PDB file of C-alpha atoms in Angstrom:
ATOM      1  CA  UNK A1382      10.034 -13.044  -9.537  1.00  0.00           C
ATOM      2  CA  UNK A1383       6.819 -12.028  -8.463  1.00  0.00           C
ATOM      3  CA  UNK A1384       4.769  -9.755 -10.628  1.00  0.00           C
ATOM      4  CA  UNK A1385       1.147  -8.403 -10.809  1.00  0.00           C
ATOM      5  CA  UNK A1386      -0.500  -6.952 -13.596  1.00  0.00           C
ATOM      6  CA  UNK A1387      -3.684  -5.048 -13.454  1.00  0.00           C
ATOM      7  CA  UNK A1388      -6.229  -4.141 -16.396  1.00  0.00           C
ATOM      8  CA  UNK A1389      -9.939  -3.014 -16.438  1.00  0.00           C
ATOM      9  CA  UNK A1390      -9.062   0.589 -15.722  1.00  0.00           C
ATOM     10  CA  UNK A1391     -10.742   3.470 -18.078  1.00  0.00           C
ATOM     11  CA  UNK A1392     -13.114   6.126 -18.209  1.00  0.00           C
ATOM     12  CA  UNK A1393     -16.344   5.895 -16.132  1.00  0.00           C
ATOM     13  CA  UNK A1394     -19.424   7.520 -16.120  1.00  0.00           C
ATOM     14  CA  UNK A1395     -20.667   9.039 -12.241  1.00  0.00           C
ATOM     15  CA  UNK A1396     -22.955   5.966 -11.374  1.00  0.00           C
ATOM     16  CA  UNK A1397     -21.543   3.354 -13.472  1.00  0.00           C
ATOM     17  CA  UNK A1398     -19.386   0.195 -12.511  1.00  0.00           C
ATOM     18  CA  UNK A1399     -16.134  -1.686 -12.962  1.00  0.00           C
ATOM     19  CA  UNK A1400     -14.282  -4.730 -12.527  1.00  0.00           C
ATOM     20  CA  UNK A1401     -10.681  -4.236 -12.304  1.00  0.00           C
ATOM     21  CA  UNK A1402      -8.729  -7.582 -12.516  1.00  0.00           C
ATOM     22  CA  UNK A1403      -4.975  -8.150 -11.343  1.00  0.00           C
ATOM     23  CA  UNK A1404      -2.773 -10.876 -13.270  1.00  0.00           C
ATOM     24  CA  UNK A1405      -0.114 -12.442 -10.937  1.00  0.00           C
ATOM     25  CA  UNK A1406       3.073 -14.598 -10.923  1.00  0.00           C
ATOM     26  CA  UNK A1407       6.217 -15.467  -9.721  1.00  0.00           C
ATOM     27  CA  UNK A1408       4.474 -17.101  -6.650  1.00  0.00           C
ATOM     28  CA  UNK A1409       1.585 -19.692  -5.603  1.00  0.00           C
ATOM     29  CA  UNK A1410      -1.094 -17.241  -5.578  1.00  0.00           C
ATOM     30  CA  UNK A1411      -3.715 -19.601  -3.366  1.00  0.00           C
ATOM     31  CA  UNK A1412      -1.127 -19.203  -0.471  1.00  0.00           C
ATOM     32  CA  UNK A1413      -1.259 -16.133  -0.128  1.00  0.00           C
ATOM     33  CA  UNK A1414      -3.250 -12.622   0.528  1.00  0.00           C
ATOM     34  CA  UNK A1415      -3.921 -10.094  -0.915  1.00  0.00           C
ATOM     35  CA  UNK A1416      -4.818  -6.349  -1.267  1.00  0.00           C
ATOM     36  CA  UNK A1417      -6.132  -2.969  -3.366  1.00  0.00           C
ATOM     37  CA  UNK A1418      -4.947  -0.016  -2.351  1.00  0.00           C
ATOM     38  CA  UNK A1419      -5.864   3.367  -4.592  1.00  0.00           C
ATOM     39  CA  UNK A1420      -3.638   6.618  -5.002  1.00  0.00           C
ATOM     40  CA  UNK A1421      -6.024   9.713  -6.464  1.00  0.00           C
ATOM     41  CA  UNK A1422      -4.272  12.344  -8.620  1.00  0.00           C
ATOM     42  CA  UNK A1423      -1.312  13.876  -6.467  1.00  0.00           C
ATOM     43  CA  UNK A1424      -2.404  12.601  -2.974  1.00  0.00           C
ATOM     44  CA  UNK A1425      -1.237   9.653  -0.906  1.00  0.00           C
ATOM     45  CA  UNK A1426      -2.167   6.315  -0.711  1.00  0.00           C
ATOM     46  CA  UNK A1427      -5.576   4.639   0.359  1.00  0.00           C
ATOM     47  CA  UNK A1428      -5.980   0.837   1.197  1.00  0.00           C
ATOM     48  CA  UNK A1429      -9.086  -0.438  -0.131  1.00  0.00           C
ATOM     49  CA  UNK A1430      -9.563  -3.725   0.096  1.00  0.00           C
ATOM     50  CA  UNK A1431      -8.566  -7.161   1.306  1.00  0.00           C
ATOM     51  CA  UNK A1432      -9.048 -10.814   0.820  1.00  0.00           C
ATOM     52  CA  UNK A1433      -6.914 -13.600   2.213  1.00  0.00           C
ATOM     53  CA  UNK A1434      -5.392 -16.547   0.935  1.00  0.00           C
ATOM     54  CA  UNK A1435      -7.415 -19.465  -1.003  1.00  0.00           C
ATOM     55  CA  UNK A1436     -10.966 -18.640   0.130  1.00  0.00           C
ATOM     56  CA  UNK A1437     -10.260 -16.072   2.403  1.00  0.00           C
ATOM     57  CA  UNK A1438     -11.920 -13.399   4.445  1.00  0.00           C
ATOM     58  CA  UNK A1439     -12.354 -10.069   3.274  1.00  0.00           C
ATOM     59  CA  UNK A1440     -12.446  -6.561   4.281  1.00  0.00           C
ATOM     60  CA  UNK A1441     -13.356  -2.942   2.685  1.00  0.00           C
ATOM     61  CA  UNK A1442     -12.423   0.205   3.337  1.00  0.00           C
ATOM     62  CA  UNK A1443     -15.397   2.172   4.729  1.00  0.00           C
ATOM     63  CA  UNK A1444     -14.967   4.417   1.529  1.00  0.00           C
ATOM     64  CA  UNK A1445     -16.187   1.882  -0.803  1.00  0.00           C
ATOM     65  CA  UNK A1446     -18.134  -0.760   1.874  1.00  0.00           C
ATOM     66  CA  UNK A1447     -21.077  -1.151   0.260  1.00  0.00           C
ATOM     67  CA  UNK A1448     -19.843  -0.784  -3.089  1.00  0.00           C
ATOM     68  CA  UNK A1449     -17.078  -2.954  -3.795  1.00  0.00           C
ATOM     69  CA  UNK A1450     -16.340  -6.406  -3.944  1.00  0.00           C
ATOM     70  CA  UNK A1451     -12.852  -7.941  -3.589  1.00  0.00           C
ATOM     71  CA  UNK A1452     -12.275 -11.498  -5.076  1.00  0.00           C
ATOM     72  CA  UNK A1453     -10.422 -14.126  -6.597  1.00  0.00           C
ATOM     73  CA  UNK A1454      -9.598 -16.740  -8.783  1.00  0.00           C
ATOM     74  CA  UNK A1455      -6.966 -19.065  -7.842  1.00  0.00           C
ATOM     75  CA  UNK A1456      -7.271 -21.532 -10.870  1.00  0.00           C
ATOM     76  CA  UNK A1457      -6.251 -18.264 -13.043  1.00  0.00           C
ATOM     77  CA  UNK A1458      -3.679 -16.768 -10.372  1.00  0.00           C
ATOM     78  CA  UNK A1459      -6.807 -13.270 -10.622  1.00  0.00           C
ATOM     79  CA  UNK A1460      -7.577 -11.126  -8.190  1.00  0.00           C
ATOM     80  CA  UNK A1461     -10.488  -8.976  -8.947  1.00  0.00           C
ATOM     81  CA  UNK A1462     -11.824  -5.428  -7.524  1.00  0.00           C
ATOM     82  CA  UNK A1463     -15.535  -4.711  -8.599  1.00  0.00           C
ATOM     83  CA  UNK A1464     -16.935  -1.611  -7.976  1.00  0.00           C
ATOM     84  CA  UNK A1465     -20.138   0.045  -8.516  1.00  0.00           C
ATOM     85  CA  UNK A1466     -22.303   3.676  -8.027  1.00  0.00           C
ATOM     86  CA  UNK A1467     -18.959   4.648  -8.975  1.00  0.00           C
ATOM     87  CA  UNK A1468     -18.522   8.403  -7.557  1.00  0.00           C
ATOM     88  CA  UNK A1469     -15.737  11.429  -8.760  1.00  0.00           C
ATOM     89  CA  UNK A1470     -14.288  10.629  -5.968  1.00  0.00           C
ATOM     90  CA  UNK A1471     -13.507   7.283  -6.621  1.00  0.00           C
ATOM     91  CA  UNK A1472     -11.093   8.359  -9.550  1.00  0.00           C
ATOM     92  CA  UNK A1473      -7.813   7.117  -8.523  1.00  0.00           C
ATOM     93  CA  UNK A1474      -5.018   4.697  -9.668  1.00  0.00           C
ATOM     94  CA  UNK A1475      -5.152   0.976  -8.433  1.00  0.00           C
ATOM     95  CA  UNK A1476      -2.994  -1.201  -7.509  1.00  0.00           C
ATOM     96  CA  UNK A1477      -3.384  -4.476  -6.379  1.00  0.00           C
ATOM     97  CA  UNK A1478      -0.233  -5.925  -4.029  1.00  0.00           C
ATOM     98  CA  UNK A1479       0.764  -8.925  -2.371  1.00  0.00           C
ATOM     99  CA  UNK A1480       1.125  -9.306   1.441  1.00  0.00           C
ATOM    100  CA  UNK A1481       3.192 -11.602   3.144  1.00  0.00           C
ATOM    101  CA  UNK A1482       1.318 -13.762   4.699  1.00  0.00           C
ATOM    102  CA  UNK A1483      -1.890 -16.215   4.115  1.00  0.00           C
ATOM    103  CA  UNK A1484      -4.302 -14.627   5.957  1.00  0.00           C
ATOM    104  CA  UNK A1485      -2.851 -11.223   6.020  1.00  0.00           C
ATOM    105  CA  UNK A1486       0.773  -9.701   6.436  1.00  0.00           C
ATOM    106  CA  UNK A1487       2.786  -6.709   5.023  1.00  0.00           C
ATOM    107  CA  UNK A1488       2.524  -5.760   1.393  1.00  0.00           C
ATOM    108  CA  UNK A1489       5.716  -7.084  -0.354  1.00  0.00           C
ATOM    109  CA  UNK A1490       5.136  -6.414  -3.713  1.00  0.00           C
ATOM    110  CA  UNK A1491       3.096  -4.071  -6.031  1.00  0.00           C
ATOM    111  CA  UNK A1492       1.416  -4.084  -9.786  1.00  0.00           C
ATOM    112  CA  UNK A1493       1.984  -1.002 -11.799  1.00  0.00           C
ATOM    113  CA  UNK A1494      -1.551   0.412 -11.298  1.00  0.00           C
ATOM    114  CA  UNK A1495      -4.479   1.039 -13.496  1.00  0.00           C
ATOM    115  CA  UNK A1496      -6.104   4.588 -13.261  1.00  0.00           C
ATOM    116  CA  UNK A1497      -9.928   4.674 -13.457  1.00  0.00           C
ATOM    117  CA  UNK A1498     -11.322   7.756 -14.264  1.00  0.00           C
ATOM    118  CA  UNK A1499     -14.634   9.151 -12.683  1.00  0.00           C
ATOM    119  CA  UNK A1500     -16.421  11.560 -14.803  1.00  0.00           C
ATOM    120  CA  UNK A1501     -19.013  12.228 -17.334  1.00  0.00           C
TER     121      UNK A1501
ATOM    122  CA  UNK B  84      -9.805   3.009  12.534  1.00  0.00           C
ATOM    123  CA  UNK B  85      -6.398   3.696  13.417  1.00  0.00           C
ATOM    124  CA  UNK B  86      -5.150   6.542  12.230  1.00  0.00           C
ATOM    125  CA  UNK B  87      -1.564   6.865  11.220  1.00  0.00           C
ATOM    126  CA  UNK B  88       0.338  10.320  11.531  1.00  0.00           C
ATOM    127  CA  UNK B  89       4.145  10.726   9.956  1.00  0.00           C
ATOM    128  CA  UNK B  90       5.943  13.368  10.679  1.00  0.00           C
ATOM    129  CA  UNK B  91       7.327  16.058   9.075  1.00  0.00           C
ATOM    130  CA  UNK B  92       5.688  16.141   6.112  1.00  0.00           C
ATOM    131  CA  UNK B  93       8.028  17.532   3.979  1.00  0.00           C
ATOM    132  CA  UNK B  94      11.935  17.165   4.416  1.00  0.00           C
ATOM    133  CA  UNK B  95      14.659  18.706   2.988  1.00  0.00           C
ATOM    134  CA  UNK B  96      18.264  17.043   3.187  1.00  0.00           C
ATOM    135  CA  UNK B  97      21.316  16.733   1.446  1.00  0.00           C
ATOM    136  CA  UNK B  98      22.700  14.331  -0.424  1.00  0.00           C
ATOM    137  CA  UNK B  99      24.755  12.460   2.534  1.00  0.00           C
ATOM    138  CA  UNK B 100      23.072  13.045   5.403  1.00  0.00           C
ATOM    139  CA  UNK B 101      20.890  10.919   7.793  1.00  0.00           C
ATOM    140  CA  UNK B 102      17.127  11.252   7.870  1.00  0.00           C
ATOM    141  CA  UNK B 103      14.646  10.170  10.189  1.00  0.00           C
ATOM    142  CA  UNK B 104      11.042  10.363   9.832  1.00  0.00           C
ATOM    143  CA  UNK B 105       8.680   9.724  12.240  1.00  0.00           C
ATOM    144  CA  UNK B 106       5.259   7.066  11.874  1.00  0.00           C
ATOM    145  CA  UNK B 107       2.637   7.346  15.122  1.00  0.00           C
ATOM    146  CA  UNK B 108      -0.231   5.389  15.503  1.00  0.00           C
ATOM    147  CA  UNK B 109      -3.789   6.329  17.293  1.00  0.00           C
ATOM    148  CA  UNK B 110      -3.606   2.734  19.476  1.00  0.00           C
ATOM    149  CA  UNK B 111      -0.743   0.059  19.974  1.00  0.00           C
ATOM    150  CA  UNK B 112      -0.386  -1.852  17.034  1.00  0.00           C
ATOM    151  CA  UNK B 113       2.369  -3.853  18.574  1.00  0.00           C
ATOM    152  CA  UNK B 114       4.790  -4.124  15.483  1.00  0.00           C
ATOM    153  CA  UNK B 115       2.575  -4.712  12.897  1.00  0.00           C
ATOM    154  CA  UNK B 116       4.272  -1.644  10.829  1.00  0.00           C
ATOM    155  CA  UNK B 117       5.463  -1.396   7.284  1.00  0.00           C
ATOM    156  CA  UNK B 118       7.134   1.091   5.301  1.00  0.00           C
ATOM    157  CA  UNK B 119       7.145   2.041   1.455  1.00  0.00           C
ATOM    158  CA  UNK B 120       8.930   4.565  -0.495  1.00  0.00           C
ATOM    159  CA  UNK B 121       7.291   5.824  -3.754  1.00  0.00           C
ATOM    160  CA  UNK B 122       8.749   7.865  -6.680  1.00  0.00           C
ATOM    161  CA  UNK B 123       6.718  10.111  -8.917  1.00  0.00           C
ATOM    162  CA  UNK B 124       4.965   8.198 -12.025  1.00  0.00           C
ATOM    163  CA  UNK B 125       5.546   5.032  -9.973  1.00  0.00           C
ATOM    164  CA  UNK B 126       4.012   2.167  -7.837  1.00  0.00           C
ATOM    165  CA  UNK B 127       5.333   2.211  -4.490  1.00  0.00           C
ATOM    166  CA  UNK B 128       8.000  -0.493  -3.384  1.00  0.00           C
ATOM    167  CA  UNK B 129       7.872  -2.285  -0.124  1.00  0.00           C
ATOM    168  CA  UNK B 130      11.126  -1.377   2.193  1.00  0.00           C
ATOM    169  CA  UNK B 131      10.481  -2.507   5.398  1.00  0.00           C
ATOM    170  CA  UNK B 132       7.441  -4.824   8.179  1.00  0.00           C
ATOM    171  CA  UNK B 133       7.136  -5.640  10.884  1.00  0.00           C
ATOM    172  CA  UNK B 134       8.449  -2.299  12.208  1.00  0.00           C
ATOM    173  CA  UNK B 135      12.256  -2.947  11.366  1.00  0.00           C
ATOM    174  CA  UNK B 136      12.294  -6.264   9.370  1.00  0.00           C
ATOM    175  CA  UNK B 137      14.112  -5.557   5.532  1.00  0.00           C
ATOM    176  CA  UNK B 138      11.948  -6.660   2.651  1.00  0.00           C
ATOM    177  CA  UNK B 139      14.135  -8.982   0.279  1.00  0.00           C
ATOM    178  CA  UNK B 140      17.055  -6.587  -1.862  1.00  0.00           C
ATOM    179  CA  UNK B 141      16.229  -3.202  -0.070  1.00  0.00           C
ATOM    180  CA  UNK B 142      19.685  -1.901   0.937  1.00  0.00           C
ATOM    181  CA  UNK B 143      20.800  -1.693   4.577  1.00  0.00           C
ATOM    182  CA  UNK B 144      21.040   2.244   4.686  1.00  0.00           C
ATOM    183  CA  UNK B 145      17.086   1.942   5.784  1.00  0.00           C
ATOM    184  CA  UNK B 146      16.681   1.061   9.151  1.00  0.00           C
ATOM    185  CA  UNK B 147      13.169   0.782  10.884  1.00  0.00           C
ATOM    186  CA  UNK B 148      12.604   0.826  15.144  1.00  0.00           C
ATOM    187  CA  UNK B 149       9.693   1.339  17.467  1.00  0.00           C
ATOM    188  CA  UNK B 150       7.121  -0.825  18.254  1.00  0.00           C
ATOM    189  CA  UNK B 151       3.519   0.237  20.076  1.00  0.00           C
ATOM    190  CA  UNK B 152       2.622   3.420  19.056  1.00  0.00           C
ATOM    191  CA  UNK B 153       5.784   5.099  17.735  1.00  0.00           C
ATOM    192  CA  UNK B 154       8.229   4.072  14.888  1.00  0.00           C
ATOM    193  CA  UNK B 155      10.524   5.587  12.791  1.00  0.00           C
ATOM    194  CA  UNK B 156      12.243   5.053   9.728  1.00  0.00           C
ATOM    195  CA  UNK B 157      16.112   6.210   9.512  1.00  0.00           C
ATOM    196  CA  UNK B 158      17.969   6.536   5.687  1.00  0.00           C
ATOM    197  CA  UNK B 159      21.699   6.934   5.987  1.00  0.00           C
ATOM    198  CA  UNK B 160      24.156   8.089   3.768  1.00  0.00           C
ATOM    199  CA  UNK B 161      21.014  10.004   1.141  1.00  0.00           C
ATOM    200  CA  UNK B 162      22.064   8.857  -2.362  1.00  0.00           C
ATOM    201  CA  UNK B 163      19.599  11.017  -5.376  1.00  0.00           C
ATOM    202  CA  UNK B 164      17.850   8.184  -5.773  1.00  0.00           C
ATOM    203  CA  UNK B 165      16.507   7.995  -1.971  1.00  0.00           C
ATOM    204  CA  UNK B 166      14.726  11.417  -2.376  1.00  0.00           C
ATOM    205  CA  UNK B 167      10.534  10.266  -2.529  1.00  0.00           C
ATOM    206  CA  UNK B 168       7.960  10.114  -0.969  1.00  0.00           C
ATOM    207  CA  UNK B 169       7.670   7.453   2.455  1.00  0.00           C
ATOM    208  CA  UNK B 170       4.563   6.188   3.722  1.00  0.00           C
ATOM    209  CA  UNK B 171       3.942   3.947   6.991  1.00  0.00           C
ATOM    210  CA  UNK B 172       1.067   1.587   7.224  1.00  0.00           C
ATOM    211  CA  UNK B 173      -0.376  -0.481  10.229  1.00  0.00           C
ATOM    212  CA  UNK B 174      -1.537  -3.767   9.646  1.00  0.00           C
ATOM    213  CA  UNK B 175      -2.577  -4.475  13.094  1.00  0.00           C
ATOM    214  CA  UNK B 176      -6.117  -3.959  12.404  1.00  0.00           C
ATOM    215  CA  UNK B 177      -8.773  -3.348   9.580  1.00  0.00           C
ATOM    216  CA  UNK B 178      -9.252  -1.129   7.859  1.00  0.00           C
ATOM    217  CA  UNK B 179      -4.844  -1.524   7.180  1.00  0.00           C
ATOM    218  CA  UNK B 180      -4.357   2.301   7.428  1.00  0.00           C
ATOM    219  CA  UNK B 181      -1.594   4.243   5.298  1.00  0.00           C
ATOM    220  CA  UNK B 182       0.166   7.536   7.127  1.00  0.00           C
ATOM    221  CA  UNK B 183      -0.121  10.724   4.739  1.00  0.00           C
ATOM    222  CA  UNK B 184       3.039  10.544   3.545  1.00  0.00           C
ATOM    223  CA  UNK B 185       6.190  12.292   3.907  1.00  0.00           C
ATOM    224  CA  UNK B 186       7.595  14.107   1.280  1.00  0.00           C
ATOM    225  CA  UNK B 187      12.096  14.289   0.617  1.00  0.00           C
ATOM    226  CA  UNK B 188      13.323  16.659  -1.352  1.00  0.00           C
ATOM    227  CA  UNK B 189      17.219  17.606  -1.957  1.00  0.00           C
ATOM    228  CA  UNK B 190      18.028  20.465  -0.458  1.00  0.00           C
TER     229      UNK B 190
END
């Protein structure tokens, strides 16, 4: 059974930074990509970032370009979302997913989210 | 970027009957279409790609068709706990863009 778990999520001051982290299993996490995608308080869903399998490419929304970096670890089955000159309206929850495919594909499974909270 | 519209964006139906919502894209994104249905307090959970292809355990009263520019997804038989919220995203191109959302609530 697949799962991911993220962590790093908290309270942030306007300008600080972060490093969220996603814990997976359940599959060989080298083979495959995989995503962020962010949900703020009571609106929809927002695909951040992506980074394909092993040492794959990677891609940002143009909401965080600049500000985020998407990477991972494959010797500790980690995926990892660090973001800086973190803004208000950057508080959201995150969750990193799995897509179904190595360089990119369909998300087919989801963590349970961290929130990270914006504010001073 | 793509941009992804669903319509409606809210719905309200019965427990029984036979939804359709609608996913359209800005370009052709040949099938490269998924769909995910999210409950409040929850992650969202994968239902359907490539446009009309079932994820692994999602029952066969979702059904998902188009291909191009217009999809849909189609619920039969609404059971209580069908009634969420439904998103469509493309991932024909980057940035993978995620529809607004469409909203069912029992009627």
């Amino acid at each position: 059974e697949v799962q991911l778990v993220e962590s790093g999520g908290g309270l942030v001051q306007p300008g600080g930074s972060l490093r969220l982290s996603c814990g997976a299993s359940g599959f060989t996490f080298s083979s495959w990509a995989l995503s962020w995608v962010r949900q703020a308080p009571g609106k929809g869903l927002e695909w951040v970032s992506h980074i394909g399998g092993s040492v794959g490419s990677t891609y940002y929304a143009d909401s965080v370009k600049g500000r985020c970096t998407i990477s991972r670890d494959n010797s500790k089955n980690t995926l990892y979302l660090k973001i800086n000159s973190l803004r208000a309206e950057d508080t959201a929850v995150y969750y990193c997913a799995k897509e179904g495919g190595y360089n990119y594909g369909a998300i087919d499974s989801w963590g349970q989210g961290t929130l990270v909270t914006v504010s001073s | 970027d793509i941009q992804m519209t669903q319509s409606p964006s809210s719905l309200s139906a019965s427990v029984g009957d036979r939804v359709t919502i609608t996913c359209r894209a800005s370009q052709g994104i040949n099938n490269y279409l998924a769909w995910f249905q999210q409950k409040p307090g929850k992650a969202p959970k994968s239902l359907i790609y490539a446009a009309s292809s079932l994820q692994s355990g999602v029952p066969l009263k979702f059904s998902g068709s188009g291909s191009g520019t217009d999809f849909t997804l189609t619920i039969s038989s609404l059971q209580p706990e069908d009634f969420a919220t439904y998103y469509c995203q493309q991932y024909y191109s980057y940035p993978f863009t995620f529809g607004q959302g469409t909203r069912l609530e029992i009627k």
